[in-house]
CSV table of C-alpha atoms in Angstrom, one decimal:
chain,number,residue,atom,x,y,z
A,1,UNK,CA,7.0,-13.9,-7.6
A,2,UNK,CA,3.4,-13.6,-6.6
A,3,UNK,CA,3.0,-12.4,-2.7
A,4,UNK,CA,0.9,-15.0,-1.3
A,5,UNK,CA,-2.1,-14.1,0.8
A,6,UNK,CA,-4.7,-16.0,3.1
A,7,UNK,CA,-8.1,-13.9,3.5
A,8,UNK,CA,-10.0,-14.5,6.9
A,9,UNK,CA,-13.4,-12.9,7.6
A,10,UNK,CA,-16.2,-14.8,8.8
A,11,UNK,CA,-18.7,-13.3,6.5
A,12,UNK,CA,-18.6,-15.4,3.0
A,13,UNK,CA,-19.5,-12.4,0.9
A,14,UNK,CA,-16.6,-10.4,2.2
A,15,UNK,CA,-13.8,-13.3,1.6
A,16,UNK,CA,-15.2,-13.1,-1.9
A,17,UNK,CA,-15.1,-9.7,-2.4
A,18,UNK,CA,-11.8,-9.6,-0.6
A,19,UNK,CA,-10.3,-12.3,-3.1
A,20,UNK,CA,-11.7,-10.8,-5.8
A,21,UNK,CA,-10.0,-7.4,-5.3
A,22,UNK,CA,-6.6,-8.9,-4.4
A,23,UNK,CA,-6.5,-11.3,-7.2
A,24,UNK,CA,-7.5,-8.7,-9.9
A,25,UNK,CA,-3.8,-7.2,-8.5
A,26,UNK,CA,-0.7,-7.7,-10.3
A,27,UNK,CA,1.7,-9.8,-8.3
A,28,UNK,CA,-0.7,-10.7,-5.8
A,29,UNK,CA,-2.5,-14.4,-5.2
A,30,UNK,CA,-5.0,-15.5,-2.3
A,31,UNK,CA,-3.9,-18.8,-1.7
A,32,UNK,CA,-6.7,-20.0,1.1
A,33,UNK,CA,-9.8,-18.2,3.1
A,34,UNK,CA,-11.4,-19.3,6.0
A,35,UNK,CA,-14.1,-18.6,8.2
A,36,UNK,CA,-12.8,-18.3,11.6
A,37,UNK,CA,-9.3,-17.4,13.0
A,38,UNK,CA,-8.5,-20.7,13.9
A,39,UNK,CA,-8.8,-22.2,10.8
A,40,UNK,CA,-6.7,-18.9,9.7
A,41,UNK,CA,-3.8,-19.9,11.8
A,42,UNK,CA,-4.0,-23.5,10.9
A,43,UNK,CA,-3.5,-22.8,7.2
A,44,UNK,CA,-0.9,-19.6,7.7
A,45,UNK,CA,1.0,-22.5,9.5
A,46,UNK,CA,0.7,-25.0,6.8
A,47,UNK,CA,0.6,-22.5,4.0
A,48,UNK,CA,3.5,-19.9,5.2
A,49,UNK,CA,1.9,-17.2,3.0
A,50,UNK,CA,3.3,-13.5,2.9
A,51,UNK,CA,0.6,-11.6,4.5
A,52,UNK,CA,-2.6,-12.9,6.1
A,53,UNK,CA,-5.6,-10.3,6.3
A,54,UNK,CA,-7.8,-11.0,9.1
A,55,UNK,CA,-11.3,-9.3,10.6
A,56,UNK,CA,-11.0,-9.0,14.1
A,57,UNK,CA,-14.4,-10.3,14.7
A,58,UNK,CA,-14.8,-13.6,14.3
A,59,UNK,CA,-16.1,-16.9,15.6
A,60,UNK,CA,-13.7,-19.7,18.1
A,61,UNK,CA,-10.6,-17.7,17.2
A,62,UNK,CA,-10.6,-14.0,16.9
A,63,UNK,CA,-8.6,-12.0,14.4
A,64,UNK,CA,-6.6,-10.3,17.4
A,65,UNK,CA,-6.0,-14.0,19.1
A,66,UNK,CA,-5.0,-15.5,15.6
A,67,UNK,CA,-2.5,-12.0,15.0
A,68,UNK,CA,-0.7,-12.9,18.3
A,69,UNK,CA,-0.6,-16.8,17.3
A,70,UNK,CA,1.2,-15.6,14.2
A,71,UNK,CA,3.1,-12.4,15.1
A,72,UNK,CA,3.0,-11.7,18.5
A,73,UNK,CA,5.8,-11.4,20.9
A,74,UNK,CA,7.9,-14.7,21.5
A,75,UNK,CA,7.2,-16.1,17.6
A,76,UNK,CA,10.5,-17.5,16.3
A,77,UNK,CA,9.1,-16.9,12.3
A,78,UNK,CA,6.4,-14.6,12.3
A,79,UNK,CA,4.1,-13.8,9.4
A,80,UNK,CA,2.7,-10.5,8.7
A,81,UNK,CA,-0.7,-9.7,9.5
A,82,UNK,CA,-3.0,-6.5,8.1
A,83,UNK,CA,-6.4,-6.4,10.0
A,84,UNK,CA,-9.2,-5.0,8.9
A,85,UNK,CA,-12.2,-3.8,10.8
A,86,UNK,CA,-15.8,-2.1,9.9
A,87,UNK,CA,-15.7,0.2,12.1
A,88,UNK,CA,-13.3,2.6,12.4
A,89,UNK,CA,-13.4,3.2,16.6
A,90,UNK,CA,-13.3,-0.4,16.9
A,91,UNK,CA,-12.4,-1.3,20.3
A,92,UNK,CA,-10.0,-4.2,19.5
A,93,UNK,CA,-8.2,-2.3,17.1
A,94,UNK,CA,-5.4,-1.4,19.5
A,95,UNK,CA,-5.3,-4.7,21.0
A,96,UNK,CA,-4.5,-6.4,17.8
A,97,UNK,CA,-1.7,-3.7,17.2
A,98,UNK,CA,-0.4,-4.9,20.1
A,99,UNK,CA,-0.9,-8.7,19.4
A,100,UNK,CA,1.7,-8.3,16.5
A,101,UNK,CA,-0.7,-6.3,13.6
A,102,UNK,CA,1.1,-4.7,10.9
A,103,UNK,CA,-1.1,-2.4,9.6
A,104,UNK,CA,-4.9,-1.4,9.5
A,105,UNK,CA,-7.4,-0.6,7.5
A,106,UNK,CA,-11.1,-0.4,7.1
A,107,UNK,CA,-12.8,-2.5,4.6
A,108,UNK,CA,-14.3,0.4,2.6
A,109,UNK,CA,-10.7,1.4,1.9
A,110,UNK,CA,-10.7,0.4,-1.8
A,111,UNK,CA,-8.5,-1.5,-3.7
A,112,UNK,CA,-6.0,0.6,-4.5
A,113,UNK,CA,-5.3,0.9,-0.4
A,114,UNK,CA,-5.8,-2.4,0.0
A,115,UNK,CA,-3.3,-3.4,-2.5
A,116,UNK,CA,-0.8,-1.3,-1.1
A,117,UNK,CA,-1.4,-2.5,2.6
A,118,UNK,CA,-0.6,-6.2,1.3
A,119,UNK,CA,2.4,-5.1,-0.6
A,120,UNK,CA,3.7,-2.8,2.2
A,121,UNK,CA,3.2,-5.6,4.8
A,122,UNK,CA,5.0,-7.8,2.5
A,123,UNK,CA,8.0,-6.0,1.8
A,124,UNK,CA,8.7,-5.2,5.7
A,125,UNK,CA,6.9,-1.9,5.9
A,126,UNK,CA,3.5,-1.0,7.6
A,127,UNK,CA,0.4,1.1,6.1
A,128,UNK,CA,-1.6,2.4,8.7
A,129,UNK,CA,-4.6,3.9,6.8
A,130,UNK,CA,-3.9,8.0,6.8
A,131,UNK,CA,-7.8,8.8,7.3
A,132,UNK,CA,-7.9,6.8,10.7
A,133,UNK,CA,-4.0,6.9,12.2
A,134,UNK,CA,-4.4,9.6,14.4
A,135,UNK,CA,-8.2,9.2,15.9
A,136,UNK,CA,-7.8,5.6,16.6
A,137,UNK,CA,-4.0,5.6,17.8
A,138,UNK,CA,-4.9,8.3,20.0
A,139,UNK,CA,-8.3,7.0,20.9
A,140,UNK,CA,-6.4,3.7,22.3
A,141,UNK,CA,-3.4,5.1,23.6
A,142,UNK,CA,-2.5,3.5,26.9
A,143,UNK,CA,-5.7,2.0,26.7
A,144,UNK,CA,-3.7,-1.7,27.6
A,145,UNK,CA,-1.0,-0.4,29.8
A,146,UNK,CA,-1.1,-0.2,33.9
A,147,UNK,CA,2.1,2.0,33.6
A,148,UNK,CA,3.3,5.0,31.7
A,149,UNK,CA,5.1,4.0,28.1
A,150,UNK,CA,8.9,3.6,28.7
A,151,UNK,CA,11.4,6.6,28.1
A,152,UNK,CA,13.8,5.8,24.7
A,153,UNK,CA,17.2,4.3,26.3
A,154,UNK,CA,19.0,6.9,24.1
A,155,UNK,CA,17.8,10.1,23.0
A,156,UNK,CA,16.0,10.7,19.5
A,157,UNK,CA,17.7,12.6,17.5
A,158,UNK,CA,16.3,15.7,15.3
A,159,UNK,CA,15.6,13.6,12.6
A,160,UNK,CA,14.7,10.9,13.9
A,161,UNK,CA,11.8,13.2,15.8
A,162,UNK,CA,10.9,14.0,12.0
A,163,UNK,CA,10.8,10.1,11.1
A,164,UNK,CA,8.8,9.1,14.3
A,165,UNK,CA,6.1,12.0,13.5
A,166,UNK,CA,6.0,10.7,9.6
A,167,UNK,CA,5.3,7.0,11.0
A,168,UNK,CA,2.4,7.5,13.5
A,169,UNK,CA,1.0,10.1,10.3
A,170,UNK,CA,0.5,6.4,8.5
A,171,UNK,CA,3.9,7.5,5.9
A,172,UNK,CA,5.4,4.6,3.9
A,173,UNK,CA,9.3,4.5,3.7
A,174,UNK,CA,8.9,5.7,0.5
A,175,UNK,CA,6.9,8.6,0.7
A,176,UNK,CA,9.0,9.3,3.7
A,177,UNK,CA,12.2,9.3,1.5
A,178,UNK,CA,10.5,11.8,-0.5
A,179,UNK,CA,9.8,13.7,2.0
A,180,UNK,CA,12.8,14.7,3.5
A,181,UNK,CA,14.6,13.9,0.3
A,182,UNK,CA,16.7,10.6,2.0
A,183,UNK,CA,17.5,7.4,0.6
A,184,UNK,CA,15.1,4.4,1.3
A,185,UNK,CA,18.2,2.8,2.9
A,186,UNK,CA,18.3,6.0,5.1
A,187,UNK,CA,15.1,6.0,6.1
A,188,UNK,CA,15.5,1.9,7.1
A,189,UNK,CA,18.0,3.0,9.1
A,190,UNK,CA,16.6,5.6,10.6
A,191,UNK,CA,13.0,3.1,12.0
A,192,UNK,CA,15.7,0.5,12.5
A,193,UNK,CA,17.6,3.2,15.1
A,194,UNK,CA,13.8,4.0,16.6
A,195,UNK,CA,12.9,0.7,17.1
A,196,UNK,CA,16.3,0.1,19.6
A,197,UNK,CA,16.0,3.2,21.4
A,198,UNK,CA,11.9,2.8,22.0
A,199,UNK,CA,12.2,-0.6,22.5
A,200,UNK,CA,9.6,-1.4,20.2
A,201,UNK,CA,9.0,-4.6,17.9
A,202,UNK,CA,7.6,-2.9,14.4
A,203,UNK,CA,6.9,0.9,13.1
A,204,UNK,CA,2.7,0.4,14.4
A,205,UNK,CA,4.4,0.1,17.7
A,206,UNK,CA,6.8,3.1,16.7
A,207,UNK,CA,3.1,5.2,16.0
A,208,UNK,CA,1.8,3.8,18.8
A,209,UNK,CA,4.2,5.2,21.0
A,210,UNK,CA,4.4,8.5,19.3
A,211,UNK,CA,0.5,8.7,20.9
A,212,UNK,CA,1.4,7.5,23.7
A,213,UNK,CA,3.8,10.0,24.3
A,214,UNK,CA,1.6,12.9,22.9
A,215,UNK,CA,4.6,13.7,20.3
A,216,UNK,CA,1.8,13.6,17.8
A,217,UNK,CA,-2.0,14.7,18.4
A,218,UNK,CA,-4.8,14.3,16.1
């Protein structure tokens, strides 16, 4: 089955380029655009499509207000959102990570990147584009919070030191596998594990805190 995808961007030009490239993709269909992020929201609800891609700037709703609508903290069935964003020091960049963001990527990425953003976000997983990770993530790093990031509830274990390190890099699970020569299910297991002990939501909030934290410097 097609993943499903609704394209918001407030320019025209880029929702038709956007659709374009994603509809030239195998097993990939954009199933509705809009302008602003309310109107985003409104059809994500009515649509339930597999990944939404949204600009953060935009008119009456931004991207980072319509993210948290549809994937921030407290939704009972939350859809995946990849934002993109011109500029790649973008101020609200971090604060759409935080709103419930599963990924990033700038909209010169190509379609090859883009692709595999809307796949990855789709199957559960997270691309963080490789080029920008570490400048941004670090750039915003405690940028939101009024108090030091919390201490894991359990210690990380050797490998799972490795894992975190591969994750704020921007690594999928698959190239992770590869890697260290594990088994996807391993490797599952292994963000699974970090996302208990950090007390996080998703692996952006797993690179997030790797920042925050200074385990991993640009």
């Amino acid at each position: 089955m097609s993943i499903k995808v609704i394209v918001a961007d407030d320019q025209e030009i880029a929702r038709t380029g956007l659709r374009m490239i994603l509809d030239a993709q195998e097993g990939i269909e954009v199933i509705g655009e809009a302008g602003d992020g309310g109107r985003a929201v409104e059809l994500a609800q009515r649509l339930r499509p597999d990944v939404c891609l949204f600009d953060i700037r935009m008119p009456r709703v931004d991207g980072i207000q319509a993210t948290r609508s549809l994937a921030g903290p407290g939704v009972a069935d939350p859809i995946a959102v990849v934002v993109i964003t011109t500029f790649d020091l973008d101020e609200y960049v971090y604060a759409a990570l935080q709103a419930g963001a599963r990924g990033f990527l700038l909209k010169d990425a190509g379609p090859a990147l883009l692709s595999q953003a809307v796949r990855a976000a789709a199957g559960g997983d997270a691309l963080i584009a490789p080029s920008i990770t570490a400048r941004l993530l670090s750039a915003f790093a405690g940028a939101g919070r009024s108090a030091p990031p919390a201490q894991p509830v359990e210690a990380l274990t050797g490998r799972e030191e490795q894992i975190l390190a591969a994750v704020a890099r921007g690594r999928t699970n698959s190239e992770i596998a590869e890697e260290f020569h594990i088994s996807l299910s391993t490797v599952k297991s292994h963000i699974a594990s970090l996302m208990t002990k950090l007390g996080v939501r998703n692996r952006v909030e797993i690179a997030m805190w790797a920042y925050e934290t200074n385990r991993v410097r640009t």
